[in-house]
CSV table of C-alpha atoms and ligand atoms in Angstrom, one decimal:
chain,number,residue,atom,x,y,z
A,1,UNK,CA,154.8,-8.1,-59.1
A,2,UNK,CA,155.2,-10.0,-62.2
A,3,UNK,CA,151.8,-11.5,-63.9
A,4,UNK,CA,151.5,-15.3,-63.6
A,5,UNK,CA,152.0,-16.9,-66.6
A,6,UNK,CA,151.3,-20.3,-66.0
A,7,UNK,CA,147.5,-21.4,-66.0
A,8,UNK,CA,146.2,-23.9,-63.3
A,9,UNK,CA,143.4,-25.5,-61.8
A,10,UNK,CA,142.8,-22.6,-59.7
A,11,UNK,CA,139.0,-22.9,-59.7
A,12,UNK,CA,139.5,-26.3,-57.7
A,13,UNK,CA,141.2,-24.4,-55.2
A,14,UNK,CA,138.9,-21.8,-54.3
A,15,UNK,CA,136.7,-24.3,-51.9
A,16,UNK,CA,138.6,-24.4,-48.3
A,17,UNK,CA,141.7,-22.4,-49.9
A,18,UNK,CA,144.1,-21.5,-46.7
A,19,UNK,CA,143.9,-18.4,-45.4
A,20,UNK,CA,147.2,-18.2,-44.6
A,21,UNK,CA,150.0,-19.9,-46.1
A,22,UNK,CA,153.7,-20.5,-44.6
A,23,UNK,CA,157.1,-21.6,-46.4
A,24,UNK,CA,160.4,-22.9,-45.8
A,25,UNK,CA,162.1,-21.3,-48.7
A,26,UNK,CA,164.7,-24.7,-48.5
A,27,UNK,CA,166.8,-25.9,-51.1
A,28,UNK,CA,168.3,-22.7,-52.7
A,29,UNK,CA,172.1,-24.2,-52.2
A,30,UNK,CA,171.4,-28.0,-53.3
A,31,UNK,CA,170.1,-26.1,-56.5
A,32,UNK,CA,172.7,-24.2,-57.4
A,33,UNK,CA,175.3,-26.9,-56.6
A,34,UNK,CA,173.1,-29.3,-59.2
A,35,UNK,CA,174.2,-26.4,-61.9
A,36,UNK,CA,177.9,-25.7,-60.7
A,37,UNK,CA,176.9,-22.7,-60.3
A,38,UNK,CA,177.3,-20.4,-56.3
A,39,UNK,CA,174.6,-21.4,-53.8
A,40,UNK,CA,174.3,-17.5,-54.0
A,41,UNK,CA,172.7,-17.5,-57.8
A,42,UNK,CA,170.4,-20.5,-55.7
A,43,UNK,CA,169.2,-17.9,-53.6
A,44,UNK,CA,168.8,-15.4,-56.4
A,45,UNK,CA,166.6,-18.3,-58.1
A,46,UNK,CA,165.1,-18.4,-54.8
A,47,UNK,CA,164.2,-14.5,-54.5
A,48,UNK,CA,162.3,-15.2,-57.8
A,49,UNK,CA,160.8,-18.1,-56.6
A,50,UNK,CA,159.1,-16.1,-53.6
A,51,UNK,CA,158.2,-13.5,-56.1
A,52,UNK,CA,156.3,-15.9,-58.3
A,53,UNK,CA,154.4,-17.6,-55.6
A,54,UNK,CA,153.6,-14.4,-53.6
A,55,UNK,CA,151.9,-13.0,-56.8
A,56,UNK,CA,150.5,-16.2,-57.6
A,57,UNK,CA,148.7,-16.4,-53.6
A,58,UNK,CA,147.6,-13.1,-54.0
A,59,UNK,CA,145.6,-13.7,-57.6
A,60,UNK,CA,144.0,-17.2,-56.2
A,61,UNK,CA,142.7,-15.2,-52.7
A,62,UNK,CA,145.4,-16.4,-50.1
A,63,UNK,CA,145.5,-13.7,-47.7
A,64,UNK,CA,148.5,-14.4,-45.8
A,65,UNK,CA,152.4,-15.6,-46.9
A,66,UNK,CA,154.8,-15.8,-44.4
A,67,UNK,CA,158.5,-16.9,-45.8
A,68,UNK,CA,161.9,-18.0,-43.6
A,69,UNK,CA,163.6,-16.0,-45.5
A,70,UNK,CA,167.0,-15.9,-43.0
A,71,UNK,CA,166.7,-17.8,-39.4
A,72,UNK,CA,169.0,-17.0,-36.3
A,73,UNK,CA,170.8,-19.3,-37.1
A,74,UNK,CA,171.6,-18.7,-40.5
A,75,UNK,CA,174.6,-15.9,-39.6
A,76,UNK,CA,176.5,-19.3,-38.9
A,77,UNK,CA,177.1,-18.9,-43.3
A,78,UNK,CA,179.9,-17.7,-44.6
A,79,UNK,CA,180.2,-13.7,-45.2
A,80,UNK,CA,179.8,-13.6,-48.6
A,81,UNK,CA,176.5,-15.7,-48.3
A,82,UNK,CA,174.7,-13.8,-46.1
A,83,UNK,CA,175.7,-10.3,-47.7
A,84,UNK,CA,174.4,-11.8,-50.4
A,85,UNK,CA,171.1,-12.9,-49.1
A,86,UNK,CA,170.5,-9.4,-47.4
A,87,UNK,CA,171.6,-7.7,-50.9
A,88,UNK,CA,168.7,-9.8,-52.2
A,89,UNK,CA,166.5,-8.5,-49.6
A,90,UNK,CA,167.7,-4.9,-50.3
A,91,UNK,CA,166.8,-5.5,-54.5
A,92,UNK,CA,163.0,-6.7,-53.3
A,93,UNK,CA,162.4,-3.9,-50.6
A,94,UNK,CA,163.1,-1.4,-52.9
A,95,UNK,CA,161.3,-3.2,-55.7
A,96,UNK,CA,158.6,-3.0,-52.9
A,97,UNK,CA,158.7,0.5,-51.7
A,98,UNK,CA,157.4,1.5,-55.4
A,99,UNK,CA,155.2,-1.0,-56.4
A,100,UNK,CA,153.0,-2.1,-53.0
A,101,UNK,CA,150.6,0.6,-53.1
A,102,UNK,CA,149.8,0.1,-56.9
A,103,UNK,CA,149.6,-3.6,-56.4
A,104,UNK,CA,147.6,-3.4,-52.9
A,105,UNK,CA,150.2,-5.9,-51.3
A,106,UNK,CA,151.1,-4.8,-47.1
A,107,UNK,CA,155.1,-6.4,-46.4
A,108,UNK,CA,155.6,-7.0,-43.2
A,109,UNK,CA,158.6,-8.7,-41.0
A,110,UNK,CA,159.0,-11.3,-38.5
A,111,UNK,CA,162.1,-11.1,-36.4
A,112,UNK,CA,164.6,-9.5,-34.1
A,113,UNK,CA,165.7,-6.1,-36.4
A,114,UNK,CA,168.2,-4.8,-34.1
A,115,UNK,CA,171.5,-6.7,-36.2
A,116,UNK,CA,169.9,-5.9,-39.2
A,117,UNK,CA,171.7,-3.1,-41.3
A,118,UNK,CA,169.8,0.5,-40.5
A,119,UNK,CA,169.5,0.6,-44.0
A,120,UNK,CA,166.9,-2.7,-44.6
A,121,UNK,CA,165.9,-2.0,-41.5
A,122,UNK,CA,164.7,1.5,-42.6
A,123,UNK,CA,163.1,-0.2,-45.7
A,124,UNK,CA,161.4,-2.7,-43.6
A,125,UNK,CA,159.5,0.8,-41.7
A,126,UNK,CA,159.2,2.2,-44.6
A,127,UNK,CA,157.1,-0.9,-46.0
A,128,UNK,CA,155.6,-1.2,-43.2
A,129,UNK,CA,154.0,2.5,-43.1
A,130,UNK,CA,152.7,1.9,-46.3
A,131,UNK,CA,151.4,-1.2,-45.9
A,132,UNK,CA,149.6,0.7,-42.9
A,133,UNK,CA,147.7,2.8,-45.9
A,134,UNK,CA,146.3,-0.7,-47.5
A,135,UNK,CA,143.1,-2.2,-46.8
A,136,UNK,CA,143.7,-5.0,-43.5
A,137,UNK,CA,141.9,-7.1,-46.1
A,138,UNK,CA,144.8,-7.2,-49.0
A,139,UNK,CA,147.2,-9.7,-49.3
A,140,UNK,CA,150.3,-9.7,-47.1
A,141,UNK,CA,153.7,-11.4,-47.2
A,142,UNK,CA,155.7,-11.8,-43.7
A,143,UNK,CA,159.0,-12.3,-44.2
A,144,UNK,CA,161.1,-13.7,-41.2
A,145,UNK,CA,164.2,-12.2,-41.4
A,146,UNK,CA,166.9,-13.1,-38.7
A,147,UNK,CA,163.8,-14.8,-36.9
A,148,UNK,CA,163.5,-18.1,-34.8
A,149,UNK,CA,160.2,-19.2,-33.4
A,150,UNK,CA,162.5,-19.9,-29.8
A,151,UNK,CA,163.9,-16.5,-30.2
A,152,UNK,CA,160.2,-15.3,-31.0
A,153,UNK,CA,158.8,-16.8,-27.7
A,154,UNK,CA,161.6,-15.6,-25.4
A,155,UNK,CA,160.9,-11.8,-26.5
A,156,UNK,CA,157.1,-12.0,-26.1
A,157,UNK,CA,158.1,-13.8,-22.4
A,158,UNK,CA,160.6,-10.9,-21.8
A,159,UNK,CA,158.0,-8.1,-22.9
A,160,UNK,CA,155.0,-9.9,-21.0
A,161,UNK,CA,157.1,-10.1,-18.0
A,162,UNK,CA,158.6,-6.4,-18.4
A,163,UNK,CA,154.5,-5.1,-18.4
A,164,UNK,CA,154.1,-7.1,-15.4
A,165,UNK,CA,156.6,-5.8,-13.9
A,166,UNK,CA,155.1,-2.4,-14.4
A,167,UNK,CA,151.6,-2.9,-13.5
A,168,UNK,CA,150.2,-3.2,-16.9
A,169,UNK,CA,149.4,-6.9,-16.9
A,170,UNK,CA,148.6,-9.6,-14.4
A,171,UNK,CA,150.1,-13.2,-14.9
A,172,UNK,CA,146.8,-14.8,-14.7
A,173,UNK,CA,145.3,-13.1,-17.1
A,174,UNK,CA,147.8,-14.6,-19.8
A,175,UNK,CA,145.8,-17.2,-22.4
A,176,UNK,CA,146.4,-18.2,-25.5
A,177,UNK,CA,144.7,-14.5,-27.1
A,178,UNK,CA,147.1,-12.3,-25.5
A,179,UNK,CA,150.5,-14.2,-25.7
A,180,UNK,CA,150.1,-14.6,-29.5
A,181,UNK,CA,149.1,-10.7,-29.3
A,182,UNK,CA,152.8,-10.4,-28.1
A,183,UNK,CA,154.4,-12.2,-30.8
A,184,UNK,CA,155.3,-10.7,-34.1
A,185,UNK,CA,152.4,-12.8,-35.7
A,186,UNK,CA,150.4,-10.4,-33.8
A,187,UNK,CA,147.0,-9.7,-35.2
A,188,UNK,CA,147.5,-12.8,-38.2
A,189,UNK,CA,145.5,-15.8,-38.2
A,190,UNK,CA,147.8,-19.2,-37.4
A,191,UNK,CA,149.1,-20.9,-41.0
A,192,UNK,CA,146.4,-23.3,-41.9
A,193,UNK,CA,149.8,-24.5,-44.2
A,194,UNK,CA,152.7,-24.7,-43.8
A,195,UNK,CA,155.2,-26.4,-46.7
A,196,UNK,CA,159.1,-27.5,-46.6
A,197,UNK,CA,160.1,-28.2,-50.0
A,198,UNK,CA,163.7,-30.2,-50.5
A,199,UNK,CA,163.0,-33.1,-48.7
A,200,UNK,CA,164.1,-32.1,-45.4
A,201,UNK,CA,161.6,-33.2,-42.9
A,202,UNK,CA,161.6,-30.5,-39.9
A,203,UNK,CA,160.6,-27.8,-38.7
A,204,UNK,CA,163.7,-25.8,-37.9
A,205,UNK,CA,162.5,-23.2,-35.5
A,206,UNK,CA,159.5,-22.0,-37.3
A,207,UNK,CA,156.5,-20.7,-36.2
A,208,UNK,CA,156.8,-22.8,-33.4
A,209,UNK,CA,153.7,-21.5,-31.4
A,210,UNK,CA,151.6,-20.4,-34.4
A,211,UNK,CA,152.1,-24.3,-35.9
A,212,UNK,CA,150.0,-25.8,-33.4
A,213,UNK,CA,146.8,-26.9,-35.8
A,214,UNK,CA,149.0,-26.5,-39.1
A,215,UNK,CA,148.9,-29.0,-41.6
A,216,UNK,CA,152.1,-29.6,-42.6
A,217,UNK,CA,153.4,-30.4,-46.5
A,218,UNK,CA,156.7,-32.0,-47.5
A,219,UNK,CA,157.6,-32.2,-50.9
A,220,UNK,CA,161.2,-32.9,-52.6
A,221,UNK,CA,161.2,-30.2,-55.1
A,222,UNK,CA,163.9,-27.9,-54.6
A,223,UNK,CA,162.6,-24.0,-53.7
A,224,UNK,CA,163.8,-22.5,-57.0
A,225,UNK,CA,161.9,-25.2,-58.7
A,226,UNK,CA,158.6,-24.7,-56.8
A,227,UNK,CA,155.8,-23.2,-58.8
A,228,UNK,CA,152.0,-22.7,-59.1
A,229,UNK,CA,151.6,-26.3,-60.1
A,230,UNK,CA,153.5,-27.6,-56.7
A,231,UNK,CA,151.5,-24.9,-54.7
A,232,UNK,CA,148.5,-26.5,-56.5
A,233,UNK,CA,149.5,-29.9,-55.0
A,234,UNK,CA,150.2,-28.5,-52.1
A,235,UNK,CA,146.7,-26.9,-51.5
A,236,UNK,CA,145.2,-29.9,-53.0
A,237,UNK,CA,146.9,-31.9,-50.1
A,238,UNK,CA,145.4,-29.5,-47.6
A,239,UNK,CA,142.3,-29.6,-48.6
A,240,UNK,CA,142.0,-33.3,-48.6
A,241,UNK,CA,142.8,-33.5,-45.0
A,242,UNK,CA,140.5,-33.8,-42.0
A,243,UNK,CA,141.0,-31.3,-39.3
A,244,UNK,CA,139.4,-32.2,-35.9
A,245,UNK,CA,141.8,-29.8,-33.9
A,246,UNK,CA,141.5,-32.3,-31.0
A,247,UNK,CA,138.1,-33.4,-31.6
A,248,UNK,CA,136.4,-36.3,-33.2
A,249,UNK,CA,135.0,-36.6,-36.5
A,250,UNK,CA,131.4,-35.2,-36.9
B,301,LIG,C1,167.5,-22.0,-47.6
B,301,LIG,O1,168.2,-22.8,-48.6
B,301,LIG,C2,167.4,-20.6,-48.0
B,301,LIG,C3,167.9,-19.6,-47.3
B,301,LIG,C4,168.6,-19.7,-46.0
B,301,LIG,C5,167.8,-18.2,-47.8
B,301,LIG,C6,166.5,-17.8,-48.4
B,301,LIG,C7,166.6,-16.4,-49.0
B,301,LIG,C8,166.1,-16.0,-50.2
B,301,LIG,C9,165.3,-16.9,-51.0
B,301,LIG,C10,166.5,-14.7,-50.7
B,301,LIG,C11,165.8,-13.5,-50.2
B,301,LIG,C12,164.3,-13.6,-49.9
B,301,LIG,C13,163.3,-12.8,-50.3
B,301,LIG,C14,162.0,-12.9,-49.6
B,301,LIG,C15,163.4,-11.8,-51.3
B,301,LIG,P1,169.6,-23.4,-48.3
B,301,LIG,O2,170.6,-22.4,-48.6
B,301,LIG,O3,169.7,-23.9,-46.9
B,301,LIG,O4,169.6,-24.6,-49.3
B,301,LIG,P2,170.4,-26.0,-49.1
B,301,LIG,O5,169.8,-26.7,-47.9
B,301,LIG,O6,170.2,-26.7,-50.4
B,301,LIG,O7,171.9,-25.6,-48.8
């Protein structure tokens, strides 16, 4: 991944940084419109975008990103955009295959694979065995491809029911611990953060279990404008927030 070149007030950020960091990638389109140009050079933009703030997470000490990169929903586009957006996603999992290891940074993906093409969805194992060799303490970026936290839910429902079914679980021994162990979050801490930019103010079907305690942060900057400065604000926002999970203030 590419250096970052901008300077910022990281040092302010290392006190109660979020582990774990989540993004609506929103705005690619409105973007590209703005310039006359295809909402497909937005996402490009966009791609670049993730790039910059994934390297940028991973120098300040944020262990976790996870991107909505493509939703469920999103096949409602027309052909040409999503080819497009998984063309994309080809470019940066082959950029990824070669350059992980070197820059200790595990890929991993959230989502239903199966009507992804074999071929990303052979670069999304691949990635994912060598993320496998990397420390469980380097940076990782989840990206939700063809994902929806509804969608999410219903398979960990259909898989906890199937291993009932079979003997290998009891429905009262389901808690909180081991349904999130049967989502594709498995094994990540919940987002401390999550952030919309383009002034859209929803959630849109993501990470709907895992958002329980998230802050949330909504800013109008469009996604291929977002940079370290906005991710700045962003954690600056977090960090002046009180979180009582439920509680009262000490
Ligand atoms: C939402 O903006 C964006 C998407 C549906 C696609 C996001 C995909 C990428 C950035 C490219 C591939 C990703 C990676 C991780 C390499 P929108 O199109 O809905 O924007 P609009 O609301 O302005 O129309």
């Amino acid at each position: 991944m590419a250096n970052v070149s901008k300077t910022t007030d990281m040092a302010g950020q290392m006190k109660n940084l979020p582990r774990h960091i989540a993004i609506i990638m929103d705005g690619n389109g409105r973007w590209a419109q703005k310039r006359g140009l295809p909402r497909t050079a937005g996402h490009k933009a966009g791609a670049e975008t993730f790039r910059r703030i994934a390297t940028y997470c991973k120098n300040i000490g944020v262990q976790y990103l996870t991107v909505y990169a493509f939703s469920t929903e999103n096949w409602k586009r027309s052909t040409d955009e999503v080819g497009a957006i998984m063309a994309l996603l080809k470019k940066y999992l082959l950029e990824a295959v070669d350059t992980m290891e070197r820059d200790h940074i595990r890929l991993h993906f959230f989502g239903d694979m199966s009507p992804i093409s074999p071929e990303l969805r052979a670069l999304a194992y691949e990635t994912d065995e060598i993320s496998a060799h990397l420390a469980p303490g380097d940076f990782q970026a989840n990206v939700c491809l063809n994902y929806g936290g509804r969608d999410e839910i219903l398979r960990a429902v259909r898989q906890f029911a199937a291993d009932c079914a079979a003997g290998e679980k009891k429905p009262e021994e389901l808690d909180d611990a081991m349904f999130s162990s049967y989502l594709d979050s498995r094994g990540i801490p919940d987002p401390e953060l999550i952030i919309r930019p383009s002034g859209e103010l929803r959630l849109s079907n993501f990470l709907l279990w895992q958002c329980a305690y998230s802050e949330f942060y909504f800013t109008d900057v469009l996604w291929p404008d977002f940079d370290e400065e906005e991710l700045d604000k962003a954690i600056a926002a977090y960090q002046g927030r009180e979180r009582r999970f439920g509680g009262v203030k000490k």
